[in-house]
Amino acid sequence: MLGMILLLNAHCFRFGAPSELQIKHFHEAIVKMIAEDLQPLSIVENSGFQNMIKLLDSRYQIPSKRSLSRTIIPQIYENVKNQVQSLLNKTNYVAITTDVWTSMNTDSFITMTAHFFPKDQTQLKTIVLCTKKLESNHTGAYLAEMMTSEFNIWDIYPKVIAIVTDGGANIKSAVRLMGIQHIPCIAHKLNLVVQHALYLTDDAEAGDNAYYAEQLKNILKKCRGIVGYFKRSEVGNRFLMEKQKQLGHGQILKLKQDVRTRWNSSLFMMERLVKLKEPLTIVMISLNDAPTNLNYEEWNYIEDIVPLLKPFDSLTTELSAEQYPTISKVIPLIRGLQTSLNGKNPKTCLGQFVKQNLLSNISRRFESIEKQTVVLYFSRATLLDPRCKKVAFGVESNATEAENSIISEITSLMHNTAETESEMPTGHDKDNSDNLWNFLINRVSSVQSTSTSNSSAIVLMKQYMNMPYQHLNCNIVEYWRDHKSLLHPLSEIALKYIMIPATSVPSERIFSKTGQIMSARRNRLLPDNLDTLVFLNKNM
């Protein structure tokens, strides 16, 4: 009997009006779906969507598109914004990545992502601050104004210690005008290394190596022609798939076309051609309209070049992560990349040329990355990574410079703390105001305080350096949280540096989403709607 009563009560509740909390959850679910699945707001008016919702819960009254855009989304946006603000309020330092993008409507936007460690948390937090439309020429002054305005809205300007961008002159100028440390995007620098080594760009000068440059261009052109043919030809593509099955290939693969502006797409194209070399060669012989296949020598060239490029792709992937610190990995991984390339022995003259070209380009673009005189944060972050310390450096004197700079920073923090603690009112200021020895007393006190702080800083740094190296799988944030009391204030300095992203990829990923959001079905979105949906897509 009790069971029947409970069942009847449940049915009565099920077919009654939904509670306010349930309605709120339904609204949030729809908004989250629209933001995450890149759906247009008009989906709530589609009959298929409405029928599905009625089947799931007929009590729920689906909001109109107008209500969704004018009331529900703004309310949810404000709630999410308050949560983001709360997180930002609980951190001492913030690093920024930013990028500029042009939509299919030729509107330009700037996006900014923030990276930080919330207090007492060990996971790196990444949030989107904004995706704003640019209404003027993209000068350094205008971009600086846009970023400054956004930082002030979130009340983080004094907390921003670094801004990571690509190599654009205007964005670098903007960061410089703001008086904030600029960090070059390592992914872009790696991209330039490969682009110039393979002569993929028009500005890459061949000079005395015109013969090899021409060979590379011809091989890539030939590869693109082959891939393009099989992309266009239904018959050719079908024959290629059938031949793979006949040869017992476990997985049926398709050829990949490269994009001139992305070097790794050229790698993927060549790598896939090598994997399909046998079925491809057989099929092309039987097709009358097929393009000229690669000859024996050209296949050898490609098989030499692919292994040289693969470490670059692995490194780019490793440094483009958002969930864990990456900046401290740059120096050891660049050294590892050089070691990897030096250990490879291409069989062809062209392969050897590409290898030397890659190595010389790495040296040219990364030779100063360890030095304090250029971008000082890479070396400091590496030294404060308990997996790396000094052994990750290629030049020992660079590690020593980084160590001395950190000691100076510790000294300054300790000295400022000591001064603050000593600033106690004595009540005798009037009596001592005419004491002519005050000048000397104050000077001596300041020198002694600085000397004591410096000695303590040296001892603290030595203590850290003598601690055991950590395993590569070590969570360096947890390490510094665990040693917060023992190594303070070095732990605070370490967390400040290691949170900085090594690349501006996080902001570029936002524009990948933005491009999908600004689809043909959503081309009427206003800039404010776009900003809101991008914000919710990342931060909900």
XYZ file of C-alpha atoms in Angstrom:
540
model
C 0.000 0.000 0.000
C 2.797 2.407 0.905
C 4.476 1.672 -2.419
C 1.303 2.468 -4.351
C 0.907 5.781 -2.496
C 4.489 6.756 -3.256
C 4.005 5.795 -6.918
C 0.842 7.887 -7.161
C 2.592 10.841 -5.498
C 5.472 10.512 -7.945
C 3.058 10.522 -10.913
C 1.251 13.541 -9.513
C 4.552 15.355 -9.139
C 5.679 14.249 -12.609
C 2.596 15.668 -14.284
C 2.403 18.817 -12.168
C 4.097 22.099 -13.016
C 7.933 21.927 -12.844
C 9.543 23.753 -9.956
C 11.470 26.997 -10.429
C 14.721 25.105 -9.814
C 13.863 22.573 -12.531
C 12.970 25.346 -14.981
C 16.284 27.026 -14.193
C 18.152 23.769 -14.880
C 16.230 23.269 -18.142
C 17.118 26.803 -19.268
C 20.793 26.306 -18.367
C 20.890 22.983 -20.251
C 19.543 24.628 -23.420
C 21.994 27.531 -23.210
C 24.900 25.154 -22.553
C 23.880 23.051 -25.552
C 23.700 26.139 -27.784
C 27.117 27.334 -26.576
C 28.953 23.993 -26.600
C 27.351 22.442 -29.693
C 27.503 25.673 -31.722
C 23.753 25.740 -32.356
C 21.804 28.821 -33.507
C 19.445 30.480 -31.017
C 16.586 29.676 -33.379
C 16.885 25.992 -32.512
C 14.279 26.531 -29.777
C 11.764 27.306 -32.532
C 12.546 24.167 -34.580
C 9.713 21.625 -34.523
C 12.068 18.660 -34.157
C 13.721 20.157 -31.073
C 10.360 21.098 -29.561
C 8.954 17.576 -30.122
C 11.988 16.027 -28.460
C 11.713 18.290 -25.386
C 7.974 17.572 -25.075
C 8.691 13.863 -25.162
C 11.324 14.212 -22.440
C 9.213 16.469 -20.216
C 5.930 17.813 -21.545
C 5.555 20.124 -18.524
C 8.478 22.339 -19.595
C 7.520 25.396 -21.623
C 10.352 26.013 -24.092
C 11.364 29.712 -24.100
C 11.122 31.722 -27.295
C 14.216 32.878 -29.160
C 13.484 36.427 -28.001
C 13.227 35.387 -24.353
C 16.365 33.299 -24.681
C 18.478 36.094 -26.164
C 17.144 38.989 -24.083
C 16.616 37.425 -20.666
C 17.864 33.891 -20.083
C 21.297 34.050 -21.762
C 22.155 37.458 -20.197
C 21.221 36.104 -16.740
C 23.344 32.985 -17.171
C 26.157 35.098 -18.622
C 26.124 37.310 -15.507
C 26.236 34.263 -13.233
C 29.173 32.754 -15.104
C 30.899 36.132 -15.225
C 30.562 36.488 -11.432
C 32.086 33.032 -10.965
C 35.000 33.968 -13.232
C 35.474 37.258 -11.379
C 35.518 35.392 -8.084
C 38.306 33.139 -9.368
C 40.318 36.118 -10.633
C 39.942 37.852 -7.280
C 41.548 34.847 -5.584
C 44.797 34.913 -7.531
C 47.840 37.171 -7.291
C 49.138 36.800 -10.839
C 47.589 36.359 -14.283
C 49.136 35.561 -17.674
C 47.327 36.466 -20.907
C 47.280 35.082 -24.434
C 45.733 37.136 -27.210
C 45.193 37.031 -30.959
C 43.342 38.907 -33.713
C 41.048 37.167 -36.212
C 38.919 38.163 -39.219
C 35.537 36.477 -39.711
C 33.860 35.401 -42.940
C 32.005 38.729 -42.806
C 35.420 40.505 -42.814
C 34.850 41.722 -39.260
C 37.941 41.707 -37.064
C 37.932 40.468 -33.476
C 40.419 40.298 -30.641
C 40.229 37.550 -28.050
C 41.983 37.249 -24.685
C 42.409 34.231 -22.462
C 43.611 34.366 -18.845
C 45.779 31.710 -17.179
C 46.343 31.496 -13.439
C 46.434 29.326 -10.335
C 43.477 29.910 -8.019
C 44.663 29.955 -4.408
C 45.196 26.518 -2.883
C 44.503 24.766 -6.209
C 47.038 22.713 -8.157
C 45.426 22.799 -11.610
C 46.144 25.571 -14.059
C 42.950 27.499 -14.801
C 42.193 28.861 -18.269
C 39.286 31.208 -18.964
C 38.150 33.443 -21.804
C 37.988 37.104 -20.875
C 36.410 38.393 -24.078
C 36.090 38.248 -27.864
C 35.598 41.873 -28.890
C 35.025 43.373 -32.325
C 37.722 45.800 -33.457
C 36.240 49.041 -34.724
C 39.426 50.798 -35.850
C 42.773 50.192 -37.545
C 44.825 47.561 -35.727
C 47.536 49.905 -34.504
C 49.577 49.162 -31.414
C 47.968 52.077 -29.575
C 44.420 50.911 -30.390
C 45.083 47.299 -29.396
C 46.722 48.492 -26.164
C 43.624 50.563 -25.438
C 41.344 47.563 -26.036
C 43.372 45.270 -23.776
C 43.762 47.875 -21.047
C 40.014 48.453 -21.007
C 39.323 44.725 -20.655
C 41.878 44.276 -17.885
C 40.312 47.156 -15.979
C 36.830 45.665 -16.379
C 38.062 42.472 -14.701
C 40.243 44.428 -12.255
C 43.386 42.445 -13.135
C 45.696 45.010 -14.725
C 48.178 45.039 -11.771
C 48.106 41.221 -11.724
C 49.034 40.695 -15.394
C 52.706 39.703 -15.483
C 53.010 38.619 -19.129
C 51.135 38.601 -22.445
C 51.820 35.844 -24.984
C 51.296 36.742 -28.653
C 52.539 35.894 -32.128
C 55.240 37.971 -33.796
C 52.955 40.667 -35.245
C 54.560 44.100 -34.938
C 51.314 45.799 -33.885
C 50.477 43.410 -31.051
C 54.071 43.472 -29.779
C 53.926 47.260 -29.832
C 50.644 47.175 -27.889
C 52.147 45.018 -25.136
C 55.198 47.263 -24.952
C 52.988 50.363 -24.606
C 51.190 48.701 -21.685
C 54.481 48.184 -19.847
C 53.921 44.416 -19.547
C 56.432 41.672 -20.385
C 55.873 40.298 -23.889
C 56.333 36.543 -24.403
C 56.814 35.328 -28.002
C 54.668 32.357 -28.991
C 56.975 29.331 -29.267
C 54.591 27.564 -31.656
C 54.897 30.473 -34.102
C 58.682 30.465 -33.793
C 58.783 26.722 -34.494
C 56.475 27.288 -37.436
C 58.872 29.870 -38.864
C 61.812 27.514 -38.370
C 60.206 24.809 -40.511
C 58.625 27.203 -43.021
C 61.993 28.743 -43.799
C 63.893 25.447 -43.706
C 61.551 23.962 -46.326
C 61.161 27.232 -48.261
C 57.396 27.102 -47.818
C 57.101 30.894 -47.729
C 57.900 33.430 -50.398
C 60.162 35.422 -48.063
C 62.477 32.447 -47.410
C 65.666 33.306 -49.298
C 67.462 30.385 -50.939
C 70.735 32.202 -51.627
C 73.496 29.696 -52.413
C 71.074 26.828 -51.811
C 68.796 27.573 -54.745
C 69.272 24.054 -56.154
C 68.010 22.313 -52.996
C 65.264 24.900 -52.525
C 63.986 24.218 -56.023
C 64.089 20.458 -55.393
C 62.002 20.848 -52.237
C 59.445 23.035 -53.969
C 59.109 20.605 -56.885
C 58.655 17.599 -54.602
C 55.968 19.336 -52.537
C 54.254 20.511 -55.716
C 54.255 16.953 -57.025
C 52.846 15.654 -53.728
C 50.055 18.241 -53.806
C 49.219 17.248 -57.379
C 48.890 13.571 -56.434
C 46.758 14.281 -53.367
C 44.619 16.778 -55.278
C 43.915 14.217 -57.999
C 42.672 11.554 -55.574
C 40.620 14.170 -53.705
C 38.841 15.093 -56.953
C 38.606 11.679 -58.611
C 35.893 9.364 -57.295
C 37.262 6.496 -59.407
C 40.845 7.019 -58.265
C 39.852 7.278 -54.613
C 37.727 4.101 -54.865
C 40.562 2.171 -56.547
C 42.971 3.309 -53.827
C 40.656 2.094 -51.063
C 40.104 -1.252 -52.800
C 43.843 -1.772 -53.302
C 44.474 -1.176 -49.596
C 41.938 -3.921 -48.778
C 43.564 -6.293 -51.272
C 46.986 -5.691 -49.730
C 45.611 -6.448 -46.276
C 45.848 -2.973 -44.771
C 44.084 -3.090 -41.410
C 42.926 0.515 -41.613
C 41.788 2.139 -44.853
C 43.415 5.552 -45.137
C 42.826 8.591 -47.305
C 45.445 11.019 -48.579
C 45.841 14.343 -46.792
C 46.123 17.704 -48.535
C 48.418 20.333 -47.063
C 47.729 24.008 -46.369
C 50.579 26.323 -47.339
C 50.305 28.391 -44.157
C 50.633 25.353 -41.839
C 53.907 23.469 -42.095
C 52.641 20.455 -40.129
C 50.001 19.862 -42.805
C 52.889 19.344 -45.255
C 54.332 16.810 -42.817
C 50.986 14.990 -42.544
C 50.657 14.972 -46.344
C 54.100 13.441 -46.876
C 53.699 11.012 -43.983
C 50.407 9.699 -45.397
C 51.923 9.376 -48.891
C 54.738 7.232 -47.458
C 52.212 5.003 -45.647
C 50.252 4.512 -48.880
C 53.300 4.260 -51.152
C 52.669 0.686 -52.325
C 48.890 0.821 -53.079
C 49.274 4.333 -54.463
C 51.993 3.297 -56.925
C 49.991 0.290 -58.132
C 46.781 2.295 -58.605
C 48.459 5.187 -60.418
C 49.920 2.794 -63.009
C 46.412 1.585 -63.888
C 44.860 5.071 -64.174
C 45.209 6.835 -67.518
C 44.598 10.362 -66.270
C 46.660 10.115 -63.076
C 49.409 12.714 -62.480
C 53.081 11.784 -62.600
C 54.054 9.683 -59.616
C 57.103 10.330 -57.461
C 60.219 8.599 -58.752
C 62.492 6.358 -56.671
C 64.799 9.202 -55.682
C 61.933 11.506 -54.696
C 60.387 8.814 -52.479
C 63.755 8.533 -50.731
C 63.807 12.295 -50.205
C 60.377 12.251 -48.556
C 61.285 9.249 -46.401
C 64.317 11.246 -45.209
C 62.404 14.469 -44.525
C 59.438 13.029 -42.559
C 61.523 11.786 -39.558
C 63.230 15.198 -39.395
C 59.894 17.021 -39.079
C 58.072 14.701 -36.673
C 59.903 15.998 -33.529
C 58.715 19.534 -34.383
C 55.110 18.372 -34.440
C 55.523 16.535 -31.114
C 57.117 19.604 -29.542
C 54.363 21.929 -30.792
C 51.702 19.607 -29.359
C 53.529 19.349 -26.019
C 53.850 23.121 -25.636
C 50.307 23.958 -26.764
C 48.565 22.358 -23.772
C 46.369 24.405 -21.430
C 45.857 22.031 -18.496
C 49.429 22.045 -17.178
C 52.410 24.465 -17.103
C 54.406 24.658 -20.328
C 56.831 27.589 -20.220
C 59.382 25.727 -18.085
C 59.514 22.997 -20.750
C 60.646 25.278 -23.566
C 64.408 25.347 -22.901
C 64.864 21.608 -22.191
C 62.636 20.600 -25.120
C 64.424 22.930 -27.558
C 67.716 21.378 -26.426
C 66.092 17.967 -26.814
C 64.951 18.888 -30.315
C 68.497 19.844 -31.292
C 69.840 16.599 -29.842
C 67.182 14.589 -31.676
C 68.001 16.215 -35.020
C 71.762 15.776 -34.516
C 71.143 12.083 -33.889
C 69.353 11.556 -37.213
C 71.348 10.489 -40.286
C 69.510 11.167 -43.562
C 70.671 8.996 -46.458
C 70.172 11.571 -49.206
C 71.934 14.853 -49.866
C 68.596 16.681 -49.748
C 67.780 15.095 -46.395
C 71.148 16.196 -45.006
C 70.537 19.698 -46.341
C 67.108 19.901 -44.665
C 68.610 18.677 -41.391
C 71.327 21.370 -41.394
C 68.804 23.984 -42.462
C 66.520 23.084 -39.538
C 69.391 23.146 -37.042
C 70.677 26.524 -38.225
C 67.165 28.010 -38.096
C 66.665 26.698 -34.539
C 69.952 28.250 -33.448
C 69.084 31.569 -35.040
C 65.585 31.861 -33.561
C 66.242 30.335 -30.141
C 69.858 31.258 -29.390
C 68.876 33.916 -26.831
C 66.028 32.084 -25.128
C 68.152 31.217 -22.077
C 69.447 34.750 -21.568
C 68.141 37.265 -19.050
C 68.730 40.156 -21.423
C 65.981 39.173 -23.892
C 62.996 37.215 -22.532
C 63.917 36.470 -18.949
C 60.864 34.392 -17.972
C 61.799 31.242 -19.925
C 65.045 30.705 -18.007
C 63.550 31.603 -14.629
C 60.650 29.212 -15.088
C 63.041 26.437 -16.170
C 65.303 26.948 -13.178
C 62.280 26.831 -10.854
C 61.031 23.600 -12.389
C 62.233 20.888 -9.948
C 62.589 18.467 -12.882
C 65.014 20.757 -14.721
C 66.910 23.291 -12.605
C 70.354 24.005 -14.064
C 70.898 20.777 -16.008
C 68.280 21.767 -18.609
C 70.364 24.712 -19.808
C 72.655 24.525 -22.792
C 75.009 27.173 -21.376
C 75.826 27.061 -17.660
C 76.439 30.803 -17.388
C 72.858 31.432 -18.526
C 71.609 29.236 -15.665
C 73.798 31.182 -13.226
C 72.382 34.500 -14.504
C 68.853 33.194 -14.016
C 69.742 32.033 -10.501
C 71.171 35.455 -9.593
C 68.087 37.228 -10.933
C 65.814 35.021 -8.817
C 67.988 35.639 -5.735
C 67.590 39.390 -6.342
C 63.825 38.954 -6.571
C 63.740 36.958 -3.321
C 65.899 39.611 -1.644
C 63.531 42.356 -2.750
C 60.483 40.499 -1.434
C 62.145 39.766 1.910
C 63.411 43.328 2.251
C 59.996 44.817 1.497
C 58.382 42.468 4.016
C 60.937 43.407 6.668
C 60.403 47.124 6.046
C 56.636 46.747 6.304
C 56.937 44.892 9.596
C 59.349 47.489 10.989
C 57.109 50.443 10.151
C 55.548 50.660 13.609
C 54.547 54.007 15.149
C 56.840 54.834 18.115
C 55.184 57.967 19.427
C 58.560 59.707 19.621
C 58.734 61.129 16.103
C 58.606 64.718 17.382
C 61.345 64.131 19.946
C 63.615 62.455 17.420
C 62.986 64.839 14.545
C 65.991 66.986 15.424
C 68.364 64.091 15.987
C 71.103 64.704 13.441
C 72.213 61.082 13.593
C 68.916 59.848 12.148
C 70.300 60.046 8.610
C 73.154 57.650 9.410
C 70.989 55.372 11.580
C 68.440 54.941 8.792
C 71.133 54.259 6.186
C 72.862 51.637 8.358
C 69.523 49.990 9.136
C 68.635 49.821 5.434
C 72.038 48.329 4.478
C 71.830 45.718 7.243
C 68.269 44.793 6.248
C 69.241 44.389 2.597
C 72.353 42.391 3.507
C 70.323 40.059 5.757
C 67.650 39.579 3.091
C 70.266 38.834 0.445
C 72.002 36.275 2.657
C 68.676 34.593 3.399
C 67.783 34.582 -0.296
C 71.086 32.906 -1.206
C 70.560 30.262 1.488
C 66.969 29.659 0.326
C 68.010 29.283 -3.313
C 70.855 26.939 -2.356
C 68.442 24.857 -0.286
C 66.132 24.451 -3.291
C 68.985 23.656 -5.690
C 70.292 20.922 -3.334
C 66.904 19.206 -3.138
C 66.474 16.036 -5.266
C 65.405 16.361 -8.886
C 61.796 15.338 -9.449
C 60.488 12.727 -11.879
C 59.283 13.939 -15.291
C 55.712 13.025 -14.305
C 55.911 15.260 -11.250
C 53.113 17.816 -10.818
C 55.261 20.894 -10.319
C 52.344 22.923 -8.960
C 51.769 20.333 -6.235
C 55.514 20.342 -5.554
C 55.568 24.068 -4.871
C 52.312 23.933 -2.884
C 53.812 21.161 -0.716
C 56.985 23.204 -0.157
C 55.162 26.494 0.353
C 56.254 26.911 3.980
C 59.746 25.510 3.601
C 60.697 27.535 0.503
C 58.667 30.732 0.955
C 58.799 33.223 -0.783
C 60.563 31.229 -3.557
C 57.425 29.104 -3.918
C 55.374 32.216 -4.701
C 57.899 33.359 -7.322
C 57.941 29.891 -8.922
C 54.146 29.719 -9.265
C 54.155 33.193 -10.795
C 56.465 32.181 -13.633
C 55.425 28.604 -14.398
C 51.776 29.518 -15.044
C 52.686 31.512 -18.196
C 51.700 29.628 -21.393
C 54.516 28.857 -23.830
C 52.272 29.623 -26.818
C 49.335 31.805 -27.828
C 47.495 28.674 -29.018
C 44.766 28.995 -26.326
C 43.522 32.236 -27.881
C 43.829 30.762 -31.383
C 41.692 27.817 -30.300
C 39.001 30.300 -29.312
C 38.968 31.625 -32.868
C 38.615 28.087 -34.179
C 35.423 27.942 -32.121
C 34.484 31.454 -33.183
C 34.747 30.448 -36.834
C 32.290 27.642 -36.164
C 29.990 29.924 -34.187
C 29.974 32.432 -37.059
C 28.633 29.766 -39.417
C 26.140 30.256 -42.208
C 23.321 29.358 -39.807
C 24.478 31.993 -37.343
C 25.711 34.777 -39.599
C 23.288 37.273 -38.069
C 24.933 37.154 -34.670
C 25.828 40.587 -33.338
C 29.348 41.085 -31.897
C 27.960 41.154 -28.338
C 26.093 37.877 -28.951
C 29.276 36.375 -30.370
C 31.293 37.460 -27.327
C 28.657 36.021 -24.984
C 28.481 32.644 -26.748
C 32.282 32.282 -26.949
C 32.542 33.231 -23.270
C 29.914 30.678 -22.247
C 31.344 28.002 -24.550
C 34.677 28.117 -22.719
C 33.741 29.108 -19.184
C 30.484 27.285 -18.379
